[in-house]
JSON list of C-alpha atoms in Angstrom, two decimals:
[
{"chain": "O", "resi": 1, "resn": "GLY", "atom": "CA", "xyz": [22.22, 1.74, 4.17]},
{"chain": "O", "resi": 2, "resn": "VAL", "atom": "CA", "xyz": [18.67, 0.19, 3.24]},
{"chain": "O", "resi": 3, "resn": "GLU", "atom": "CA", "xyz": [18.55, -1.60, -0.06]},
{"chain": "O", "resi": 4, "resn": "VAL", "atom": "CA", "xyz": [14.82, -1.48, -1.73]},
{"chain": "O", "resi": 5, "resn": "TYR", "atom": "CA", "xyz": [13.50, -4.35, -4.24]},
{"chain": "O", "resi": 6, "resn": "LEU", "atom": "CA", "xyz": [10.58, -4.58, -6.22]},
{"chain": "O", "resi": 7, "resn": "ASP", "atom": "CA", "xyz": [9.31, -7.92, -6.13]},
{"chain": "O", "resi": 8, "resn": "ASP", "atom": "CA", "xyz": [6.51, -10.30, -7.11]},
{"chain": "O", "resi": 9, "resn": "ASP", "atom": "CA", "xyz": [3.08, -10.34, -5.32]},
{"chain": "O", "resi": 10, "resn": "SER", "atom": "CA", "xyz": [3.99, -14.28, -4.56]},
{"chain": "O", "resi": 11, "resn": "TYR", "atom": "CA", "xyz": [5.98, -12.98, -2.41]},
{"chain": "O", "resi": 12, "resn": "PHE", "atom": "CA", "xyz": [3.77, -11.42, 0.08]},
{"chain": "O", "resi": 13, "resn": "PRO", "atom": "CA", "xyz": [1.14, -11.82, 2.46]},
{"chain": "O", "resi": 14, "resn": "THR", "atom": "CA", "xyz": [-2.33, -11.28, 0.68]},
{"chain": "O", "resi": 15, "resn": "TYR", "atom": "CA", "xyz": [-2.86, -7.43, 0.43]},
{"chain": "O", "resi": 16, "resn": "ASN", "atom": "CA", "xyz": [0.50, -6.49, 1.77]},
{"chain": "O", "resi": 17, "resn": "ARG", "atom": "CA", "xyz": [2.37, -4.03, 0.07]},
{"chain": "O", "resi": 18, "resn": "GLY", "atom": "CA", "xyz": [5.86, -3.80, 1.53]},
{"chain": "O", "resi": 19, "resn": "LEU", "atom": "CA", "xyz": [7.93, -5.35, 3.66]},
{"chain": "O", "resi": 20, "resn": "TYR", "atom": "CA", "xyz": [10.77, -4.11, 5.93]},
{"chain": "O", "resi": 21, "resn": "TYR", "atom": "CA", "xyz": [13.23, -6.68, 7.06]},
{"chain": "O", "resi": 22, "resn": "THR", "atom": "CA", "xyz": [15.54, -5.57, 9.94]},
{"chain": "O", "resi": 23, "resn": "ASP", "atom": "CA", "xyz": [17.91, -8.41, 10.03]},
{"chain": "O", "resi": 24, "resn": "VAL", "atom": "CA", "xyz": [19.10, -7.22, 6.38]},
{"chain": "O", "resi": 25, "resn": "ASN", "atom": "CA", "xyz": [18.24, -3.82, 6.08]},
{"chain": "O", "resi": 26, "resn": "ARG", "atom": "CA", "xyz": [15.80, -4.47, 2.94]},
{"chain": "O", "resi": 27, "resn": "MET", "atom": "CA", "xyz": [12.74, -3.23, 1.54]},
{"chain": "O", "resi": 28, "resn": "PHE", "atom": "CA", "xyz": [10.53, -5.10, -0.38]},
{"chain": "O", "resi": 29, "resn": "LEU", "atom": "CA", "xyz": [8.10, -3.49, -2.68]},
{"chain": "O", "resi": 30, "resn": "ASN", "atom": "CA", "xyz": [4.93, -5.56, -3.91]},
{"chain": "O", "resi": 31, "resn": "GLU", "atom": "CA", "xyz": [5.19, -4.84, -7.91]},
{"chain": "O", "resi": 32, "resn": "VAL", "atom": "CA", "xyz": [1.56, -5.61, -7.92]},
{"chain": "O", "resi": 33, "resn": "HIS", "atom": "CA", "xyz": [0.31, -2.34, -6.15]},
{"chain": "O", "resi": 34, "resn": "MET", "atom": "CA", "xyz": [3.34, 0.23, -6.94]},
{"chain": "O", "resi": 35, "resn": "PHE", "atom": "CA", "xyz": [1.64, 1.45, -10.44]},
{"chain": "O", "resi": 36, "resn": "ASP", "atom": "CA", "xyz": [-0.06, 4.31, -8.58]},
{"chain": "O", "resi": 37, "resn": "ALA", "atom": "CA", "xyz": [2.65, 6.90, -7.34]},
{"chain": "O", "resi": 38, "resn": "ASP", "atom": "CA", "xyz": [0.42, 7.73, -3.93]},
{"chain": "O", "resi": 39, "resn": "VAL", "atom": "CA", "xyz": [0.46, 4.14, -3.32]},
{"chain": "O", "resi": 40, "resn": "LEU", "atom": "CA", "xyz": [4.08, 4.03, -3.91]},
{"chain": "O", "resi": 41, "resn": "LEU", "atom": "CA", "xyz": [4.86, 7.07, -2.05]},
{"chain": "O", "resi": 42, "resn": "GLU", "atom": "CA", "xyz": [2.89, 5.97, 0.96]},
{"chain": "O", "resi": 43, "resn": "VAL", "atom": "CA", "xyz": [4.60, 2.53, 1.03]},
{"chain": "O", "resi": 44, "resn": "LEU", "atom": "CA", "xyz": [7.96, 3.97, 0.93]},
{"chain": "O", "resi": 45, "resn": "ARG", "atom": "CA", "xyz": [7.01, 6.11, 3.96]},
{"chain": "O", "resi": 46, "resn": "HIS", "atom": "CA", "xyz": [5.58, 3.64, 6.20]},
{"chain": "O", "resi": 47, "resn": "GLU", "atom": "CA", "xyz": [8.40, 1.17, 5.41]},
{"chain": "O", "resi": 48, "resn": "GLY", "atom": "CA", "xyz": [11.10, 3.97, 5.55]},
{"chain": "O", "resi": 49, "resn": "TRP", "atom": "CA", "xyz": [9.59, 4.83, 8.86]},
{"chain": "O", "resi": 50, "resn": "HIS", "atom": "CA", "xyz": [10.45, 1.16, 9.74]},
{"chain": "O", "resi": 51, "resn": "ALA", "atom": "CA", "xyz": [13.79, 1.74, 8.95]},
{"chain": "O", "resi": 52, "resn": "ALA", "atom": "CA", "xyz": [13.89, 4.60, 11.12]},
{"chain": "O", "resi": 53, "resn": "GLN", "atom": "CA", "xyz": [12.75, 2.48, 14.07]},
{"chain": "O", "resi": 54, "resn": "ASP", "atom": "CA", "xyz": [15.35, 0.03, 13.15]},
{"chain": "O", "resi": 55, "resn": "CYS", "atom": "CA", "xyz": [17.90, 2.75, 13.86]},
{"chain": "O", "resi": 56, "resn": "MET", "atom": "CA", "xyz": [16.31, 4.00, 17.03]},
{"chain": "O", "resi": 57, "resn": "ALA", "atom": "CA", "xyz": [17.09, 0.70, 18.36]},
{"chain": "O", "resi": 58, "resn": "GLY", "atom": "CA", "xyz": [20.77, 1.95, 17.90]},
{"chain": "O", "resi": 59, "resn": "THR", "atom": "CA", "xyz": [22.15, 1.61, 14.19]},
{"chain": "O", "resi": 60, "resn": "LEU", "atom": "CA", "xyz": [20.60, -0.28, 11.57]},
{"chain": "O", "resi": 61, "resn": "ASP", "atom": "CA", "xyz": [23.23, -3.04, 12.28]},
{"chain": "O", "resi": 62, "resn": "ASN", "atom": "CA", "xyz": [20.92, -5.02, 14.68]},
{"chain": "O", "resi": 63, "resn": "THR", "atom": "CA", "xyz": [17.91, -6.65, 14.49]},
{"chain": "O", "resi": 64, "resn": "TYR", "atom": "CA", "xyz": [15.64, -4.74, 16.82]},
{"chain": "O", "resi": 65, "resn": "ILE", "atom": "CA", "xyz": [13.37, -1.94, 16.31]},
{"chain": "O", "resi": 66, "resn": "ALA", "atom": "CA", "xyz": [12.01, 0.39, 18.75]},
{"chain": "O", "resi": 67, "resn": "VAL", "atom": "CA", "xyz": [9.06, 2.58, 18.63]},
{"chain": "O", "resi": 68, "resn": "ILE", "atom": "CA", "xyz": [10.18, 6.73, 17.91]},
{"chain": "O", "resi": 69, "resn": "HIS", "atom": "CA", "xyz": [7.06, 8.38, 19.60]},
{"chain": "O", "resi": 70, "resn": "ASN", "atom": "CA", "xyz": [5.12, 8.47, 22.90]},
{"chain": "O", "resi": 71, "resn": "PRO", "atom": "CA", "xyz": [2.30, 6.82, 22.02]},
{"chain": "O", "resi": 72, "resn": "ASP", "atom": "CA", "xyz": [-0.19, 9.71, 23.31]},
{"chain": "O", "resi": 73, "resn": "LYS", "atom": "CA", "xyz": [1.60, 11.63, 20.09]},
{"chain": "O", "resi": 74, "resn": "VAL", "atom": "CA", "xyz": [0.19, 9.32, 17.58]},
{"chain": "O", "resi": 75, "resn": "PRO", "atom": "CA", "xyz": [-2.93, 10.71, 16.33]},
{"chain": "O", "resi": 76, "resn": "GLN", "atom": "CA", "xyz": [-6.14, 8.16, 17.28]},
{"chain": "O", "resi": 77, "resn": "GLU", "atom": "CA", "xyz": [-7.07, 7.93, 14.10]},
{"chain": "O", "resi": 78, "resn": "HIS", "atom": "CA", "xyz": [-3.79, 6.13, 13.30]},
{"chain": "O", "resi": 79, "resn": "LYS", "atom": "CA", "xyz": [-3.85, 4.00, 16.35]},
{"chain": "O", "resi": 80, "resn": "LEU", "atom": "CA", "xyz": [-7.52, 2.65, 15.19]},
{"chain": "O", "resi": 81, "resn": "MET", "atom": "CA", "xyz": [-6.03, 1.77, 11.70]},
{"chain": "O", "resi": 82, "resn": "ALA", "atom": "CA", "xyz": [-3.09, -0.20, 13.58]},
{"chain": "O", "resi": 83, "resn": "ASP", "atom": "CA", "xyz": [-5.72, -1.85, 15.67]},
{"chain": "O", "resi": 84, "resn": "ILE", "atom": "CA", "xyz": [-7.88, -3.00, 12.83]},
{"chain": "O", "resi": 85, "resn": "ARG", "atom": "CA", "xyz": [-5.25, -4.17, 10.63]},
{"chain": "O", "resi": 86, "resn": "TYR", "atom": "CA", "xyz": [-3.24, -5.70, 13.26]},
{"chain": "O", "resi": 87, "resn": "GLY", "atom": "CA", "xyz": [-5.25, -6.36, 16.50]},
{"chain": "O", "resi": 88, "resn": "LEU", "atom": "CA", "xyz": [-6.17, -9.96, 15.79]},
{"chain": "O", "resi": 89, "resn": "MET", "atom": "CA", "xyz": [-3.16, -11.66, 14.41]},
{"chain": "O", "resi": 90, "resn": "GLN", "atom": "CA", "xyz": [-0.37, -9.53, 15.57]},
{"chain": "O", "resi": 91, "resn": "PRO", "atom": "CA", "xyz": [-1.25, -7.31, 18.52]},
{"chain": "O", "resi": 92, "resn": "LYS", "atom": "CA", "xyz": [2.25, -7.32, 19.57]},
{"chain": "O", "resi": 93, "resn": "ALA", "atom": "CA", "xyz": [3.12, -5.08, 16.32]},
{"chain": "O", "resi": 94, "resn": "ILE", "atom": "CA", "xyz": [0.65, -2.50, 17.21]},
{"chain": "O", "resi": 95, "resn": "PRO", "atom": "CA", "xyz": [3.28, 0.48, 18.59]},
{"chain": "O", "resi": 96, "resn": "TRP", "atom": "CA", "xyz": [5.60, 0.10, 15.83]},
{"chain": "O", "resi": 97, "resn": "GLU", "atom": "CA", "xyz": [2.77, -0.03, 12.85]},
{"chain": "O", "resi": 98, "resn": "GLN", "atom": "CA", "xyz": [1.00, 2.60, 14.54]},
{"chain": "O", "resi": 99, "resn": "GLU", "atom": "CA", "xyz": [3.81, 5.23, 14.06]},
{"chain": "O", "resi": 100, "resn": "ALA", "atom": "CA", "xyz": [4.21, 3.59, 10.18]},
{"chain": "O", "resi": 101, "resn": "ILE", "atom": "CA", "xyz": [0.81, 4.16, 9.53]},
{"chain": "O", "resi": 102, "resn": "TRP", "atom": "CA", "xyz": [1.06, 7.49, 10.70]},
{"chain": "O", "resi": 103, "resn": "ALA", "atom": "CA", "xyz": [4.25, 8.52, 8.84]},
{"chain": "O", "resi": 104, "resn": "ALA", "atom": "CA", "xyz": [2.85, 7.02, 5.76]},
{"chain": "O", "resi": 105, "resn": "GLU", "atom": "CA", "xyz": [0.66, 10.03, 5.12]},
{"chain": "O", "resi": 106, "resn": "GLN", "atom": "CA", "xyz": [2.91, 12.95, 6.69]},
{"chain": "O", "resi": 107, "resn": "PRO", "atom": "CA", "xyz": [4.82, 14.59, 4.00]},
{"chain": "O", "resi": 108, "resn": "ASP", "atom": "CA", "xyz": [8.58, 14.77, 5.37]},
{"chain": "O", "resi": 109, "resn": "MET", "atom": "CA", "xyz": [7.84, 12.88, 8.31]},
{"chain": "O", "resi": 110, "resn": "THR", "atom": "CA", "xyz": [10.10, 9.38, 7.40]},
{"chain": "O", "resi": 111, "resn": "ALA", "atom": "CA", "xyz": [12.47, 11.95, 5.23]},
{"chain": "O", "resi": 112, "resn": "GLU", "atom": "CA", "xyz": [13.12, 13.57, 8.61]},
{"chain": "O", "resi": 113, "resn": "ALA", "atom": "CA", "xyz": [13.69, 10.13, 10.40]},
{"chain": "O", "resi": 114, "resn": "LEU", "atom": "CA", "xyz": [15.97, 8.74, 8.13]},
{"chain": "O", "resi": 115, "resn": "SER", "atom": "CA", "xyz": [18.07, 11.87, 8.06]},
{"chain": "O", "resi": 116, "resn": "ALA", "atom": "CA", "xyz": [18.59, 12.01, 11.71]},
{"chain": "O", "resi": 117, "resn": "CYS", "atom": "CA", "xyz": [19.29, 8.19, 11.38]},
{"chain": "O", "resi": 118, "resn": "SER", "atom": "CA", "xyz": [22.23, 9.04, 8.57]},
{"chain": "O", "resi": 119, "resn": "ALA", "atom": "CA", "xyz": [23.73, 11.47, 10.85]},
{"chain": "O", "resi": 120, "resn": "GLY", "atom": "CA", "xyz": [24.29, 9.45, 13.31]},
{"chain": "O", "resi": 121, "resn": "ARG", "atom": "CA", "xyz": [22.35, 9.31, 16.79]},
{"chain": "O", "resi": 122, "resn": "MET", "atom": "CA", "xyz": [18.83, 9.68, 16.46]},
{"chain": "O", "resi": 123, "resn": "TRP", "atom": "CA", "xyz": [18.00, 10.09, 20.18]},
{"chain": "O", "resi": 124, "resn": "ASP", "atom": "CA", "xyz": [19.46, 12.96, 19.79]},
{"chain": "O", "resi": 125, "resn": "THR", "atom": "CA", "xyz": [16.75, 14.48, 17.51]},
{"chain": "O", "resi": 126, "resn": "TYR", "atom": "CA", "xyz": [14.15, 11.96, 18.89]},
{"chain": "O", "resi": 127, "resn": "GLU", "atom": "CA", "xyz": [13.67, 11.98, 22.67]},
{"chain": "O", "resi": 128, "resn": "PRO", "atom": "CA", "xyz": [13.65, 8.33, 23.29]},
{"chain": "O", "resi": 129, "resn": "THR", "atom": "CA", "xyz": [10.37, 6.59, 25.03]},
{"chain": "O", "resi": 130, "resn": "PRO", "atom": "CA", "xyz": [11.06, 5.27, 28.34]},
{"chain": "O", "resi": 131, "resn": "LEU", "atom": "CA", "xyz": [11.51, 1.68, 27.13]},
{"chain": "O", "resi": 132, "resn": "THR", "atom": "CA", "xyz": [13.74, 2.75, 24.36]},
{"chain": "O", "resi": 133, "resn": "ARG", "atom": "CA", "xyz": [16.09, 4.78, 26.41]},
{"chain": "O", "resi": 134, "resn": "LYS", "atom": "CA", "xyz": [16.49, 1.30, 28.61]},
{"chain": "O", "resi": 135, "resn": "TRP", "atom": "CA", "xyz": [16.86, -0.64, 25.51]},
{"chain": "O", "resi": 136, "resn": "LEU", "atom": "CA", "xyz": [19.81, 1.70, 24.43]},
{"chain": "O", "resi": 137, "resn": "GLU", "atom": "CA", "xyz": [21.33, 2.34, 27.99]},
{"chain": "O", "resi": 138, "resn": "ASN", "atom": "CA", "xyz": [21.55, -1.48, 28.08]},
{"chain": "O", "resi": 139, "resn": "ASN", "atom": "CA", "xyz": [23.01, -2.17, 25.11]},
{"chain": "O", "resi": 140, "resn": "GLY", "atom": "CA", "xyz": [25.84, 0.98, 25.36]},
{"chain": "O", "resi": 141, "resn": "TYR", "atom": "CA", "xyz": [24.31, 3.33, 22.98]},
{"chain": "O", "resi": 142, "resn": "LEU", "atom": "CA", "xyz": [23.66, 5.88, 25.81]},
{"chain": "O", "resi": 143, "resn": "ARG", "atom": "CA", "xyz": [24.64, 6.25, 29.45]}
]
């Protein structure tokens, strides 16, 4: 249910290789960076993880994303990379981005999460974090 587009570099912030928009379930890939198969795969995994986070917040039919793993499960190197990339300008994005940075490097991690999403309730496969559980309960996804 996620549309993927290859788009011109002028639509992206500097050095940005991809974007996922929760409100329209669309992924945009920066064509300048997609010439290398390894980079393409990394960006698809990263942005695909954001789609899985979107699904973890209930369904793809919302405008929210939820972290999938407890922060202590995310390897330290990926936490550090997220802090370097987002700490000064977008510190609130770090919990979501550290997971996506991790997923970008892991074969099958994103594919498995998206499979869980398409099968229905992601939280049957991934135990929600306490805040995600609260969100799911408050919005009628869990009881």
